[in-house]
Tab-separated table of C-alpha atoms in Angstrom:
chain	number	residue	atom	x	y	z
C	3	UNK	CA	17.434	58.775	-36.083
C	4	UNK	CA	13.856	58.148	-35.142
C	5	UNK	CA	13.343	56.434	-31.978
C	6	UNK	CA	9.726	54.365	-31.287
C	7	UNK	CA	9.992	54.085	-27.595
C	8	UNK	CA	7.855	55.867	-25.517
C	9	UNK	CA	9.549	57.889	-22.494
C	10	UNK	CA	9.514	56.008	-19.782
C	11	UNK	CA	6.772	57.423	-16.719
C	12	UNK	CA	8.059	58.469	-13.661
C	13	UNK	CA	7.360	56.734	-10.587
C	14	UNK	CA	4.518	57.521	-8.298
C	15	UNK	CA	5.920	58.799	-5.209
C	16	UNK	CA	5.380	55.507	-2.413
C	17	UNK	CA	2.984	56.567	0.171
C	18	UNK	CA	3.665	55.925	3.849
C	19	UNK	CA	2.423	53.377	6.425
C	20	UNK	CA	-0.522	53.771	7.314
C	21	UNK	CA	-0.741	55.284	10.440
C	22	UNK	CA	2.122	57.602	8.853
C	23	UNK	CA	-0.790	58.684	6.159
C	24	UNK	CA	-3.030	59.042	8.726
C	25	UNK	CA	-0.932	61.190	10.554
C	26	UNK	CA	-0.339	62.915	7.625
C	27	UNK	CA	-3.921	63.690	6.817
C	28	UNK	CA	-4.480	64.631	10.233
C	29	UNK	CA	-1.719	67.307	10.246
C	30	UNK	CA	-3.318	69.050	6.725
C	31	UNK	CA	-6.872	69.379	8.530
C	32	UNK	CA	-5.206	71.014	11.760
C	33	UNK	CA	-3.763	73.241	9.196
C	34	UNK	CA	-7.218	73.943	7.340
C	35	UNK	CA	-9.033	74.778	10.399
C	36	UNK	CA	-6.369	77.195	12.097
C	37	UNK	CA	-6.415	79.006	8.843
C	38	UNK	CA	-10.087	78.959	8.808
C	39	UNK	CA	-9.877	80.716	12.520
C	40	UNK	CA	-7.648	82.914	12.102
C	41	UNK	CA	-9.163	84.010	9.150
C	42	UNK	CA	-11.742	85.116	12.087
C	43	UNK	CA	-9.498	87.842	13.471
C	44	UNK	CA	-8.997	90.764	13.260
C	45	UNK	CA	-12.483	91.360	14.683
C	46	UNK	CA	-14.132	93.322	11.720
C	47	UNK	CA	-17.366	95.213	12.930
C	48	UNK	CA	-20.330	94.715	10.310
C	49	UNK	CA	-23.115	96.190	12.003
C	50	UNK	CA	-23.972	98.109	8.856
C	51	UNK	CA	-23.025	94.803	6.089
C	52	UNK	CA	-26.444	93.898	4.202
C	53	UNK	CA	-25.088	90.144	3.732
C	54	UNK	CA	-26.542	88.390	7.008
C	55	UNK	CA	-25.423	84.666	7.771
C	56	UNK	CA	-22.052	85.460	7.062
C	57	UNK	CA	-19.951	84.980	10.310
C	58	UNK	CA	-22.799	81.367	11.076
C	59	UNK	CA	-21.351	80.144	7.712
C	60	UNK	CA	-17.776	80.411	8.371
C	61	UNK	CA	-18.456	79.017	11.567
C	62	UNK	CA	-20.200	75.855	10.965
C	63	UNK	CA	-16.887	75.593	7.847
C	64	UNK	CA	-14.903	74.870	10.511
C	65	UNK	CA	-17.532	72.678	12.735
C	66	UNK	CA	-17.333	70.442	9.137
C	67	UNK	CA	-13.892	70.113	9.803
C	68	UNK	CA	-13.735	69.700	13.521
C	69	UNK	CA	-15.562	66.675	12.878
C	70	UNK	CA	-13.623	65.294	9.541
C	71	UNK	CA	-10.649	65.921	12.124
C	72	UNK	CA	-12.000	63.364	14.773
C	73	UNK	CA	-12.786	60.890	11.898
C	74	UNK	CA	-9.281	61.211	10.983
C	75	UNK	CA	-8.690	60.999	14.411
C	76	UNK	CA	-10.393	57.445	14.859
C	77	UNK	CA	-8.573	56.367	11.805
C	78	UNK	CA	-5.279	56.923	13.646
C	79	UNK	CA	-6.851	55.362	17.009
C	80	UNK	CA	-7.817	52.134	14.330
C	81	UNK	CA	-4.193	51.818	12.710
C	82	UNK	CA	-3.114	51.868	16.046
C	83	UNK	CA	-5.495	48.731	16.823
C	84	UNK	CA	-7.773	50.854	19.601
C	85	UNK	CA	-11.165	48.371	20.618
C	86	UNK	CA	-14.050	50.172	19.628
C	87	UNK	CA	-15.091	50.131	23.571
C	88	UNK	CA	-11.717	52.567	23.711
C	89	UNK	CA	-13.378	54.752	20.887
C	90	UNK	CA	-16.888	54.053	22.836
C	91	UNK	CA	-15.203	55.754	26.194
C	92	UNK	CA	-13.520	58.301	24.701
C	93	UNK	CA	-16.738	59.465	22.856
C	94	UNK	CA	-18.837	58.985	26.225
C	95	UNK	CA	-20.620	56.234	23.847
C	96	UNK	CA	-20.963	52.737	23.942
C	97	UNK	CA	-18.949	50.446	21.781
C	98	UNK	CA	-21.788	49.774	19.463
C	99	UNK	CA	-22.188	53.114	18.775
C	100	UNK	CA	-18.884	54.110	18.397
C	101	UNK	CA	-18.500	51.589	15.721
C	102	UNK	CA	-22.319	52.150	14.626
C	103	UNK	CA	-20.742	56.089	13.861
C	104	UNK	CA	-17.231	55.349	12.260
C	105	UNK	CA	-16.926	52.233	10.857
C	106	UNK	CA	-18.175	53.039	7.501
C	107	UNK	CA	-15.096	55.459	7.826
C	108	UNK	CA	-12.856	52.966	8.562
C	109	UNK	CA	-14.398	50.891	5.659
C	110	UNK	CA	-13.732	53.926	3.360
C	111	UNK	CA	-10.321	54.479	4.371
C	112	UNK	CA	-9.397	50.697	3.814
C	113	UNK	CA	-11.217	51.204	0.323
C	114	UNK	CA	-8.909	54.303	-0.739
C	115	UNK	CA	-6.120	51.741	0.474
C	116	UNK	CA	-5.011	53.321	3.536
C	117	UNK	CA	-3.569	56.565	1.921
C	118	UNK	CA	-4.453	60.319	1.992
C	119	UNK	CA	-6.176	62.146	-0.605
C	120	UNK	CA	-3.983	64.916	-1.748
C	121	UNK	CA	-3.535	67.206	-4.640
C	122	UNK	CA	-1.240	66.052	-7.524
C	123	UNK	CA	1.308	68.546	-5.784
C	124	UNK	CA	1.162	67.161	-2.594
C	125	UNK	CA	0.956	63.594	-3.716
C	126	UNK	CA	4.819	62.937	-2.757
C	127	UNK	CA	4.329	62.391	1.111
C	128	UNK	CA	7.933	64.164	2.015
C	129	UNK	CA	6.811	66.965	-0.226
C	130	UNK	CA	3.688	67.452	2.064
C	131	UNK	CA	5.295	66.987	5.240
C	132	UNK	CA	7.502	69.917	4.547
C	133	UNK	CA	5.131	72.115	3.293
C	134	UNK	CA	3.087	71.522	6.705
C	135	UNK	CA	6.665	71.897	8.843
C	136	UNK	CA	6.873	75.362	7.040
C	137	UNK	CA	3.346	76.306	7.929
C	138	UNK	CA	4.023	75.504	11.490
C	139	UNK	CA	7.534	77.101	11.368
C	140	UNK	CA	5.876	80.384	10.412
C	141	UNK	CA	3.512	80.417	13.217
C	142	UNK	CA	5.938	78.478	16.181
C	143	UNK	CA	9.160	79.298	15.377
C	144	UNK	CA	11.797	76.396	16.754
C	145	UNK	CA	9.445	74.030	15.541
C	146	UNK	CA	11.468	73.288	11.936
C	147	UNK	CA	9.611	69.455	11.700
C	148	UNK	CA	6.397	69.266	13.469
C	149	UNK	CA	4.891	67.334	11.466
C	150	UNK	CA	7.785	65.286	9.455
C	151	UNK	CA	9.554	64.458	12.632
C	152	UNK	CA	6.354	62.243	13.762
C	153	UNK	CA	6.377	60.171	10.774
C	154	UNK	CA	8.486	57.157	11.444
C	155	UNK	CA	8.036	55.712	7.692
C	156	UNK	CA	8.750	58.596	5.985
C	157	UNK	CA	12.758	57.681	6.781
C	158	UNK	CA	12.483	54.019	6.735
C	159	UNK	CA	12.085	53.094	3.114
C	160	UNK	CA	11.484	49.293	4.043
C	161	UNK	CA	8.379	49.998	6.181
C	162	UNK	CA	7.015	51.898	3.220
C	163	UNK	CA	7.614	48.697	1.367
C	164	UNK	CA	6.325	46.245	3.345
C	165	UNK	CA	3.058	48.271	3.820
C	166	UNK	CA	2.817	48.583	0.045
C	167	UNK	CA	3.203	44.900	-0.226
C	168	UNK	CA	0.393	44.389	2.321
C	169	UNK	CA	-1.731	47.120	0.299
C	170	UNK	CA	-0.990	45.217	-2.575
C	171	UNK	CA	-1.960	41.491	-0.357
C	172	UNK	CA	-5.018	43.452	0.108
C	173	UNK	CA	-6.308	43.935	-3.123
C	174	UNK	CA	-5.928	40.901	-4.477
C	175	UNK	CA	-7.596	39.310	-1.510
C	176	UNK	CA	-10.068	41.340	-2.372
C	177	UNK	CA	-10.300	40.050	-6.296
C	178	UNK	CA	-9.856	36.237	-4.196
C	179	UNK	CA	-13.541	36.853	-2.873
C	180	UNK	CA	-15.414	37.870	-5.550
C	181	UNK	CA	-13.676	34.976	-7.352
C	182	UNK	CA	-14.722	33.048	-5.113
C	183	UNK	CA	-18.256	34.264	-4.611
C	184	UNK	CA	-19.369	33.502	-8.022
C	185	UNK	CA	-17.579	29.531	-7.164
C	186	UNK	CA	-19.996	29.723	-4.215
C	187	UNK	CA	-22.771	30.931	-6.612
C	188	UNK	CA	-22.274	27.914	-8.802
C	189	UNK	CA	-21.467	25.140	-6.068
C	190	UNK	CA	-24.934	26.111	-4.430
C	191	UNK	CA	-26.832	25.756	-7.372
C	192	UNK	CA	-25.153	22.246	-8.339
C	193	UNK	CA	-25.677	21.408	-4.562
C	194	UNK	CA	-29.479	21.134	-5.131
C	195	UNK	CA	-29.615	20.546	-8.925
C	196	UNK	CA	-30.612	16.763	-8.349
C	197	UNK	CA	-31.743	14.775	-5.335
C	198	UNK	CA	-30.004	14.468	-2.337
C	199	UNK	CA	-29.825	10.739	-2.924
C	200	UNK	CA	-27.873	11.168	-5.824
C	201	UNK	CA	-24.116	9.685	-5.453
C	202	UNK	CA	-22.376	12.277	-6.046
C	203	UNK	CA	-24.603	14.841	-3.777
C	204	UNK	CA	-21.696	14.293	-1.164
C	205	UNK	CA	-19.449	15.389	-3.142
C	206	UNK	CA	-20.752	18.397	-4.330
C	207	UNK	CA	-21.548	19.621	-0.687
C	208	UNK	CA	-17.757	18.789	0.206
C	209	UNK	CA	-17.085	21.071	-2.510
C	210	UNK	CA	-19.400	23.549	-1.973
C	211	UNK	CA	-17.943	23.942	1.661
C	212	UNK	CA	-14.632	23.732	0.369
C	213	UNK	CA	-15.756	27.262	-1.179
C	214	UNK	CA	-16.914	28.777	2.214
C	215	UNK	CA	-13.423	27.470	3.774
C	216	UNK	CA	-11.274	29.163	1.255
C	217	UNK	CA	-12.960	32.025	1.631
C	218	UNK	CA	-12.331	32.212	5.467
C	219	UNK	CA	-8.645	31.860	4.761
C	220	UNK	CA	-8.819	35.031	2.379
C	221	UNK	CA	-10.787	36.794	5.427
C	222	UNK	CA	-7.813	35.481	8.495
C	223	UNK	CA	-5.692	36.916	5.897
C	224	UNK	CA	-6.844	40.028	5.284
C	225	UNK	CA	-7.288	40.558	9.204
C	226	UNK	CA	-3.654	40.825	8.864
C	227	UNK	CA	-3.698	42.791	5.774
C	228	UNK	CA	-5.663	45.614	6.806
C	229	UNK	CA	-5.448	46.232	10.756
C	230	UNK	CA	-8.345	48.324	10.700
C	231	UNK	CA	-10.816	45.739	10.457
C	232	UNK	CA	-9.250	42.967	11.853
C	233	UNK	CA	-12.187	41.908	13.935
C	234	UNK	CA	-14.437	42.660	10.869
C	235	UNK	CA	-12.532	40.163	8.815
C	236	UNK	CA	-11.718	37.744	11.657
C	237	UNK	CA	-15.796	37.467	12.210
C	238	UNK	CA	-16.335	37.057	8.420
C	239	UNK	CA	-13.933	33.714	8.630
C	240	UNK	CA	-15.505	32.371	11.422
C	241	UNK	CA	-19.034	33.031	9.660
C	242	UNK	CA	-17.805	31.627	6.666
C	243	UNK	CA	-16.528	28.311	8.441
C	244	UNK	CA	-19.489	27.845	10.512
C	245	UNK	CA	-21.328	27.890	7.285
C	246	UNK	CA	-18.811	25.246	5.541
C	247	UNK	CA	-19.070	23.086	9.084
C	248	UNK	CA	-23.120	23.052	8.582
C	249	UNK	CA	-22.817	21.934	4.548
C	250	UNK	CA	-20.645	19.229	5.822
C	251	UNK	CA	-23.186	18.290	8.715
C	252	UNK	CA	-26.407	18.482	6.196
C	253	UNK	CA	-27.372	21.633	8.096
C	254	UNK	CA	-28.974	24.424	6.223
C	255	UNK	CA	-26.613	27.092	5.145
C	256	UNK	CA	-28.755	29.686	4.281
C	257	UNK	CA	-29.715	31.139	0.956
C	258	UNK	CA	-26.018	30.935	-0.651
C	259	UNK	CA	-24.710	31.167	2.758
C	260	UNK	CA	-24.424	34.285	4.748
C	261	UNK	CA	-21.207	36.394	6.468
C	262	UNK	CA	-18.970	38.617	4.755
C	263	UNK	CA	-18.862	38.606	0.949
């Protein structure tokens, strides 16, 4: 007999916390570039090879990844809540520049919802920590899990799911604003659609602020949502209700208001 149902699609593996991912990510670019150096050695004398540039090119390969490794590296300093004036000293910087020089990789890594990128083979987070404790195993032996023993989610199934529920918080905070950027859109526009003597002007500034309120609940939320950029969000809510406090007051707001989304 001829069954309709489809089979049913398996699971995609959960991803870690995280600062677990991070880790994680961390751990395959340390890989990358020790392959990448030893790939160096033995020395091989090419006085005589025709192909000039050679040795400068693999070089500045792994100067690419040096620096993709201390980006990775500030995302781990980030999930672990480190200031910006922590990143600023550690870089001999100053805050502002520290965050002037990562925080659009901070903003990417929230995007890609706090998870690595790996290859559909590696996608299963245990299956990549071992492959990465067997790469270390071969050159430190003793060492069986290098890299899984560090990663404190990937044996703690409930911290898994509570950062997928956050990931999840996330997103549809995210689908909150723009909702509620297009209310804003239309609450401005009826705000100064007729004369401010009209009767129901008041109104229609209490709910334009209203607007500008909710949205700096969706921002104190996602401060907890995504660690990251807590202070990002947590300045976009107090924007956003400094803006709702002036509608109330009859201050201008600014074209559609201004702070965050």
């Amino acid at each position: 007999m001829r069954s309709d149902k489809h089979p049913t699609e398996p699971m995609p593996p959960m991803p870690l916390a995280p600062l677990d991912e991070a880790y994680l990510a961390h751990a395959q670019t340390c890989r990358d570039i020790a392959s990448r150096v030893l790939g160096f050695l033995p020395v091989q004398h090419r006085a005589s090879d025709p192909e000039h540039g050679r040795e400068a090119e693999r070089a500045l390969a792994v100067l690419e990844l040096a620096e993709q490794l201390v980006t990775e590296a500030v995302v781990i300093e980030r999930e672990r809540k480190a200031s910006w004036s922590a990143l600023g000293d550690a870089a001999g910087i100053s805050k502002q520049s520290a965050h002037e020089r990562w925080s659009a990789h901070i903003g990417q890594w929230t995007r890609i919802q706090r998870r690595r990128r790996a290859s559909p083979a590696l996608a299963d987070p245990a299956a990549h920590a071992q492959d990465l404790d067997d790469w270390y195993t071969g050159l430190v032996p003793g060492e069986p899990r290098a890299v899984s023993g560090g990663l404190i989610s990937l044996r703690d199934p409930g911290a898994r799911q509570a950062a997928d529920e956050l990931r999840t918080e996330a997103l549809q905070l995210y689908v909150r604003l723009d909702q509620l950027k297009k209310e804003e859109d239309r609450a401005f526009e009826a705000s100064f659609a007729t004369p401010a003597a009209d009767s129901d002007a008041g109104h229609r500034r209490t709910a334009w602020a209203g607007v500008h309120f909710a949205k700096a609940e969706a921002y104190d939320r996602l401060a907890v949502a995504e660690a990251p950029l807590a202070a990002e969000h947590r300045r976009a809510a107090a924007a956003q209700r400094s803006i709702a406090r002036d509608i109330l007051a009859g201050r201008p707001a600014g074209p559609k208001g201004s702070g965050g989304q």
